[in-house]
Coordinates of C-alpha atoms in Angstrom, one line a residue:
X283 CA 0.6 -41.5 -20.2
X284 CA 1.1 -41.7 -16.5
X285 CA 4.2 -39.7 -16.8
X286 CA 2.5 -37.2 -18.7
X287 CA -0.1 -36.7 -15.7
X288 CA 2.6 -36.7 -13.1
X289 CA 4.3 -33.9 -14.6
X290 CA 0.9 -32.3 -15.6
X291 CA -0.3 -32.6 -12.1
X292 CA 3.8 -30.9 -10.0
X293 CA 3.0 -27.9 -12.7
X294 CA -0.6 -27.3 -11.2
X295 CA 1.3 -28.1 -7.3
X296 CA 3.5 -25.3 -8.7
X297 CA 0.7 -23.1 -8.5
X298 CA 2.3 -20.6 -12.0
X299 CA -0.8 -18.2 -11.7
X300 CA 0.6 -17.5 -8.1
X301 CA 4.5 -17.0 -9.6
X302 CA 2.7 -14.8 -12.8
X303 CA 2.0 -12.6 -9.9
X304 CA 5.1 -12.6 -8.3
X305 CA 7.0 -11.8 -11.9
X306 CA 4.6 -8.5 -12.4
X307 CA 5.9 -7.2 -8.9
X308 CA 9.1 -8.3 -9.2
X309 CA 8.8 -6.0 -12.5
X310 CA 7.4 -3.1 -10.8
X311 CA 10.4 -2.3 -8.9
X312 CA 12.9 -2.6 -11.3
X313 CA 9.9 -0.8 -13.9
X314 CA 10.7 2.1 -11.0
X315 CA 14.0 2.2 -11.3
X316 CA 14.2 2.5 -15.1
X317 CA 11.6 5.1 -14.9
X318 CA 13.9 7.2 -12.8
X319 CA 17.2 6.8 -15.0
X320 CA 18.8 3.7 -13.9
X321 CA 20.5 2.0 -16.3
X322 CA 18.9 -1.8 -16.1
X323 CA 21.5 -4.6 -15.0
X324 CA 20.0 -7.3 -16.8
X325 CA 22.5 -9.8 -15.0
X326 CA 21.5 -9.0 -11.6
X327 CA 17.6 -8.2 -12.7
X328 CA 17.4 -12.0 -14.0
X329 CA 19.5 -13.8 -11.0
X330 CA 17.0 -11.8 -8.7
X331 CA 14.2 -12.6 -10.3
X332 CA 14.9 -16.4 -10.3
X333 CA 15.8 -16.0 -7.0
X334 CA 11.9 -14.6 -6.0
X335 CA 10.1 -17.4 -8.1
X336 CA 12.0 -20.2 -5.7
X337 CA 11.6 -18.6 -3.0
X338 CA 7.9 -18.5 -3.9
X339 CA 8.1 -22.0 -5.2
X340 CA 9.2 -23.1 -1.7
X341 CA 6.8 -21.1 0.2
X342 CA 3.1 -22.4 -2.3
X343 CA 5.1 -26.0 -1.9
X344 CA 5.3 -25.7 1.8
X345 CA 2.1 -24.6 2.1
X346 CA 0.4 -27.3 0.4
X347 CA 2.4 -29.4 2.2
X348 CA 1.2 -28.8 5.7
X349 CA -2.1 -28.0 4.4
X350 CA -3.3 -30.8 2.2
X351 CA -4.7 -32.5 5.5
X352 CA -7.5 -29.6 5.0
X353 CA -7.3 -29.0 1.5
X354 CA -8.0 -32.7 0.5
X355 CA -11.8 -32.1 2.1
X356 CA -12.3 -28.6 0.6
X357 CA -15.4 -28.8 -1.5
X358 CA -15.6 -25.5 -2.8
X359 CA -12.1 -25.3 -4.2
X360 CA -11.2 -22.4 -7.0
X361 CA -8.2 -21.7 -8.8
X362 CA -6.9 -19.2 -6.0
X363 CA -8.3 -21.2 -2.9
X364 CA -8.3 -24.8 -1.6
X365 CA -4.6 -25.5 -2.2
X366 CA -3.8 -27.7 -6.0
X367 CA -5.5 -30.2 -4.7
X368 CA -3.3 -32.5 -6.8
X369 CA -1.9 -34.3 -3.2
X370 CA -3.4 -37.2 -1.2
X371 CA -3.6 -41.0 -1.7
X372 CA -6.1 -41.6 -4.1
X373 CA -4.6 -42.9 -7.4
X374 CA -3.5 -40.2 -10.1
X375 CA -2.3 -38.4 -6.9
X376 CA 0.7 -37.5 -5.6
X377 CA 2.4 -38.3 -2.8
X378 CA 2.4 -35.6 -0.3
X379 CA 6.0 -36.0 0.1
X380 CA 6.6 -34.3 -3.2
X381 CA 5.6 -30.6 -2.5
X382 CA 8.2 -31.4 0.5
X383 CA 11.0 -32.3 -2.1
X384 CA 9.6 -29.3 -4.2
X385 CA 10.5 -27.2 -1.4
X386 CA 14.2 -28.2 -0.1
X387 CA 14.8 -28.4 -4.2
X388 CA 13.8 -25.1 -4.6
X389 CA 15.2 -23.6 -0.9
X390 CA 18.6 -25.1 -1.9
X391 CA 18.3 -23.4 -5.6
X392 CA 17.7 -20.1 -4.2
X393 CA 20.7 -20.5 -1.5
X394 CA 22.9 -21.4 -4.3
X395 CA 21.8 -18.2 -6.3
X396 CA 21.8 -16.2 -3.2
X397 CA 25.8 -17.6 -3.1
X398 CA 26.2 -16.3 -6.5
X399 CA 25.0 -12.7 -6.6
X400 CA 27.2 -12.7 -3.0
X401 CA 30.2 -13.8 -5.1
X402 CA 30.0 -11.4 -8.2
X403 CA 28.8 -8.7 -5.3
X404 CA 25.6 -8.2 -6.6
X405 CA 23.9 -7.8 -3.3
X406 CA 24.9 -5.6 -0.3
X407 CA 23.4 -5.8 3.0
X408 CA 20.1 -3.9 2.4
X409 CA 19.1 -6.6 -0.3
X410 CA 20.4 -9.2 1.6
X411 CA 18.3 -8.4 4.6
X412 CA 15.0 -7.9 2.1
X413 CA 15.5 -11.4 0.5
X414 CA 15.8 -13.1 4.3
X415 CA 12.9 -11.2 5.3
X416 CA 10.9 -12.6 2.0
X417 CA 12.2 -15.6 2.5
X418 CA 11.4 -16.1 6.1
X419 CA 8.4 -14.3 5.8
X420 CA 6.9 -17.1 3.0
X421 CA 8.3 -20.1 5.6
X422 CA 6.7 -18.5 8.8
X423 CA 3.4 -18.3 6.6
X424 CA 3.2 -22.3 6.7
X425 CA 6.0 -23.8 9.1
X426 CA 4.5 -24.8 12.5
X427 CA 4.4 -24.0 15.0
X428 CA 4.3 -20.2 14.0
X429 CA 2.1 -20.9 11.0
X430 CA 1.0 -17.1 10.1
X431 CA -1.8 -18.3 8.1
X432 CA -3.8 -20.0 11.1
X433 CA -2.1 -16.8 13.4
X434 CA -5.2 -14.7 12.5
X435 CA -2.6 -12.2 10.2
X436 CA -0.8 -14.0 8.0
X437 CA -3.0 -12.8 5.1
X438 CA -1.9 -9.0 5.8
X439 CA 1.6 -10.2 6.1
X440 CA 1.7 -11.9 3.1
X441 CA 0.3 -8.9 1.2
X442 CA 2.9 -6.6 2.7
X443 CA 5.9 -9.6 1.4
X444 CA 4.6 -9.4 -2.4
X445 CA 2.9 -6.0 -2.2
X446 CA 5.9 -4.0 -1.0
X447 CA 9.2 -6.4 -0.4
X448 CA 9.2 -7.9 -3.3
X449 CA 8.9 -4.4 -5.5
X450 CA 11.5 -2.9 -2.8
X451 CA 14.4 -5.8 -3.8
X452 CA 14.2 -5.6 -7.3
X453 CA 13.7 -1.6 -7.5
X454 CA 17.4 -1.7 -4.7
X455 CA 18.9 -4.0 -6.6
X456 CA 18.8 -2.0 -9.6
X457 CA 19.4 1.5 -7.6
X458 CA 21.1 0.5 -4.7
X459 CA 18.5 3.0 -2.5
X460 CA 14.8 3.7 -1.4
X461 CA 12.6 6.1 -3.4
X462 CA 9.0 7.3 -2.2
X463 CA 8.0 5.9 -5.5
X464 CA 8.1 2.2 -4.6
X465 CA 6.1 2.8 -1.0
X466 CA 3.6 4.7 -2.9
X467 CA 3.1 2.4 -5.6
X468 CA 3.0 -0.7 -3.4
X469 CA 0.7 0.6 -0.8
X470 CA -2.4 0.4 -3.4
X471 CA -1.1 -3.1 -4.4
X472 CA -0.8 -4.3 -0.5
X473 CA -4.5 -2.9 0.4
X474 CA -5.5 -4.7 -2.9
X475 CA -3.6 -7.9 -2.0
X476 CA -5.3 -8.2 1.2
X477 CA -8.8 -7.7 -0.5
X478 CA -7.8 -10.9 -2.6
X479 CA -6.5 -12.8 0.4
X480 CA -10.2 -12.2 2.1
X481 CA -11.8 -13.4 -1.0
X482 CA -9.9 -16.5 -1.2
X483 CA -10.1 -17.3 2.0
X484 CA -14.2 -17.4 1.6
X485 CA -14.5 -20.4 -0.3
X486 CA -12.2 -22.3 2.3
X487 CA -14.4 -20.8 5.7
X488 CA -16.3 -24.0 6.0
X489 CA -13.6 -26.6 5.8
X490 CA -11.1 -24.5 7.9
X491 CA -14.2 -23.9 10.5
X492 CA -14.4 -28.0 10.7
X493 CA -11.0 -28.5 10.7
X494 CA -9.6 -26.0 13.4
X495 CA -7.4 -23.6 10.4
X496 CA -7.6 -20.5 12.5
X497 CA -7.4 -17.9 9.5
X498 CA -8.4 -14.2 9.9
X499 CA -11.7 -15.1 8.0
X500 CA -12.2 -17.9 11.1
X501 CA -11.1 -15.6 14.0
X502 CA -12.9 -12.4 13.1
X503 CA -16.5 -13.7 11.9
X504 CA -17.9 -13.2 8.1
X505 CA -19.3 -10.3 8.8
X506 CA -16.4 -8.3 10.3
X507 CA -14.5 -9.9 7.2
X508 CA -17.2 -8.9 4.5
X509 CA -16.7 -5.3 5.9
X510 CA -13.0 -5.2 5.9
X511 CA -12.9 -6.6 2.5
X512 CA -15.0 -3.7 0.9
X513 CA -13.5 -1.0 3.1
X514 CA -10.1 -1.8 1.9
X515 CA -11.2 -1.5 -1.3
X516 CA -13.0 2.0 -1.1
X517 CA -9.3 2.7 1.2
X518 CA -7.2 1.7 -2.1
X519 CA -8.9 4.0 -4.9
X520 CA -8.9 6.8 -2.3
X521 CA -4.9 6.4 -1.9
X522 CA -4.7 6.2 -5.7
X523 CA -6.8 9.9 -5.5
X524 CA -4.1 11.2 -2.8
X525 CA -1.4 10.4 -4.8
X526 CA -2.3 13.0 -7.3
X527 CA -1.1 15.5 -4.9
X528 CA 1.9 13.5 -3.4
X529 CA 3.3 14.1 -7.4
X530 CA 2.7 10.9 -7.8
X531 CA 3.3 10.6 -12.1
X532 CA -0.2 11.5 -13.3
X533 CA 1.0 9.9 -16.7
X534 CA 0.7 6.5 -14.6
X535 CA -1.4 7.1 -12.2
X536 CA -4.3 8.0 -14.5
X537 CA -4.8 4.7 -16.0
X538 CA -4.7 3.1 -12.8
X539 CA -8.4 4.1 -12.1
X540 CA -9.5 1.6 -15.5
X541 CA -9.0 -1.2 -12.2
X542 CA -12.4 1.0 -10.8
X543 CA -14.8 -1.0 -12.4
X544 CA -13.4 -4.7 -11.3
X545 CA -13.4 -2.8 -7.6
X546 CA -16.6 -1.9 -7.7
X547 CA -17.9 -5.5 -9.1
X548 CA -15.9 -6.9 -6.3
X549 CA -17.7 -4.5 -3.8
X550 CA -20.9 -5.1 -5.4
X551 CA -20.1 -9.1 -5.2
X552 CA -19.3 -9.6 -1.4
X553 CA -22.7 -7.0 -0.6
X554 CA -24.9 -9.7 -2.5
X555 CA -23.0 -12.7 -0.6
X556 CA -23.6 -10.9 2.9
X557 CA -27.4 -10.1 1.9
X558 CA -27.9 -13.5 1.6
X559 CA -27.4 -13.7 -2.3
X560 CA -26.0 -17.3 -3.5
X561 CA -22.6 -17.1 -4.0
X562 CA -20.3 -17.5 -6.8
X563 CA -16.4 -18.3 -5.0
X564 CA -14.9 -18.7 -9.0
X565 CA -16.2 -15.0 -10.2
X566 CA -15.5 -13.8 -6.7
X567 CA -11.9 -14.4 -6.0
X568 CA -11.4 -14.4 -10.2
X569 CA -12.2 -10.8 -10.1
X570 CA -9.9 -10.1 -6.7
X571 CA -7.3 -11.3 -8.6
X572 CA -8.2 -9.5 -11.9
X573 CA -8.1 -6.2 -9.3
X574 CA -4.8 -6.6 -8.2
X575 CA -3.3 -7.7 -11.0
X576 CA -4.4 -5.4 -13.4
X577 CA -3.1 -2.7 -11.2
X578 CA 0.3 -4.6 -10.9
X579 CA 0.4 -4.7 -14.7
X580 CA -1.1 -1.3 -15.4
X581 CA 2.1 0.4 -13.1
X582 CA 4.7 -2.0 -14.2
X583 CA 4.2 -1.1 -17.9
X584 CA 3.6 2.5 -17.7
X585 CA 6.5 2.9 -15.6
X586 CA 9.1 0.8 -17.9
X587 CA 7.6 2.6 -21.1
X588 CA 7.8 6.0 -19.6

């Protein structure tokens, strides 16, 4: 039984509604790709995107490493905030040491791989300058004593990682070049992707306050944060609007605007929590993530069914 619960417990310090994320936009760019008549390499398209889950692995197990000092006090934890909170002392616990482990396991996996697609020539020296800038991007966010996250901007560049690098590997992997199509579909998802990495950070303003975590949501006061968070997302559904005359595919981009209602609830949400309203952290950062990744999902399968 105890076993059970240890292995229970690493798959929630795993964080997979995190890596669910990271599959859809690993999809999107090779979705692209197909969509403009690229014949799929379904060799390279699964070593890449085992390659992006560790490298995500060891940048959520790094972060809950250096951040379970702060987490372990977080009272208002949510699915998407407060860290796992399956580290610490206490019995049924684990050792801190663990998401440590997790992270050299999972850093040495993605080396290895990273060896492989250099060995069968899979990757060329654009993709092999995106994956190092993923993968120092998502140890930066963390490792001290750059630590992004308690820079003031590690939330924007964390959105620009998954929103746009992540898209950008798999679609040049597949392609072997750039195409307007990726920036323009990522730059909705990045503007979205910072709206959720506001939200989340919300539930976690009073413990990072107390404990010194100098987020963006610390740095730049609620209010400034409350009106970033709901200009960014009037900014997103405007973009998706322009790109009806950048010939954007209307046949995709249509269907994007079913996301409109979750980003208006999500406006509506964060107006009621800055009037004063009581506020609900699990609808609030459930539906920031519902807006993103229904958008994620919503281009990914339109584009590989097109």
């Amino acid at each position: 039984m105890m076993k059970k619960n240890k292995i229970t417990q690493f798959i929630r310090l795993s964080r997979p509604i995190f890596l669910i994320a990271g599959v859809g936009l690993y999809f999107l760019g090779a979705g692209i790709a197909k969509y403009l008549g690229n014949r799929i390499d379904w060799g390279v398209f699964i070593l890449g995107l085992l390659w992006v889950l560790l490298a995500q692995l060891a940048a959520l197990y790094l972060n809950e490493y250096f951040d379970e000092p702060v987490d372990r006090e977080n009272e208002s934890r949510t699915v998407f905030s407060g860290g796992s909170g399956v580290l610490g002392k206490e019995e049924g616990k684990l050792n801190r040491k663990i998401a440590l482990s997790g992270f050299v396991v999972a850093s040495s996996l993605a080396v290895a791989l990273t060896l492989s697609m250099l060995w069968d020539n899979s990757l060329n020296l654009v993709s092999g300058l995106l994956m190092i800038l993923i993968y120092i991007g998502g140890l930066l966010y963390s490792l001290p004593p750059i630590q992004l996250i308690r820079a003031g901007y590690g939330e924007f560049i964390a959105a620009i990682i998954g929103g746009y690098l992540v898209p950008m590997l798999s679609f040049y992997m597949q392609s072997g070049e750039v195409h307007r199509l990726v920036v323009m579909a990522s730059l909705p998802i990045v503007l979205l992707l910072v709206v959720f990495m506001l939200a989340v950070s919300f539930p976690d303003y009073a413990t990072d306050l107390k404990y010194g975590k100098r987020t963006f949501l610390v740095r730049a006061g609620w209010e400034n944060v409350v009106f970033l968070h709901n200009t960014l997302i009037l900014l997103s559904f405007l973009v998706l609007a322009a790109m009806f005359y950048l010939n954007f595919p209307r046949a995709i981009l249509i269907p994007a605007f079913l996301t409109f209602p979750l980003g208006a609830l999500e406006f509506w949400q964060m107006r009621q929590i800055a009037a004063g309203g009581k506020p609900n952290w699990k609808v609030l950062t459930g539906n920031a993530a519902a807006l993103v990744g229904s958008l994620i999902y919503i281009f990914s399968y339109f584009f590989w069914t097109r």
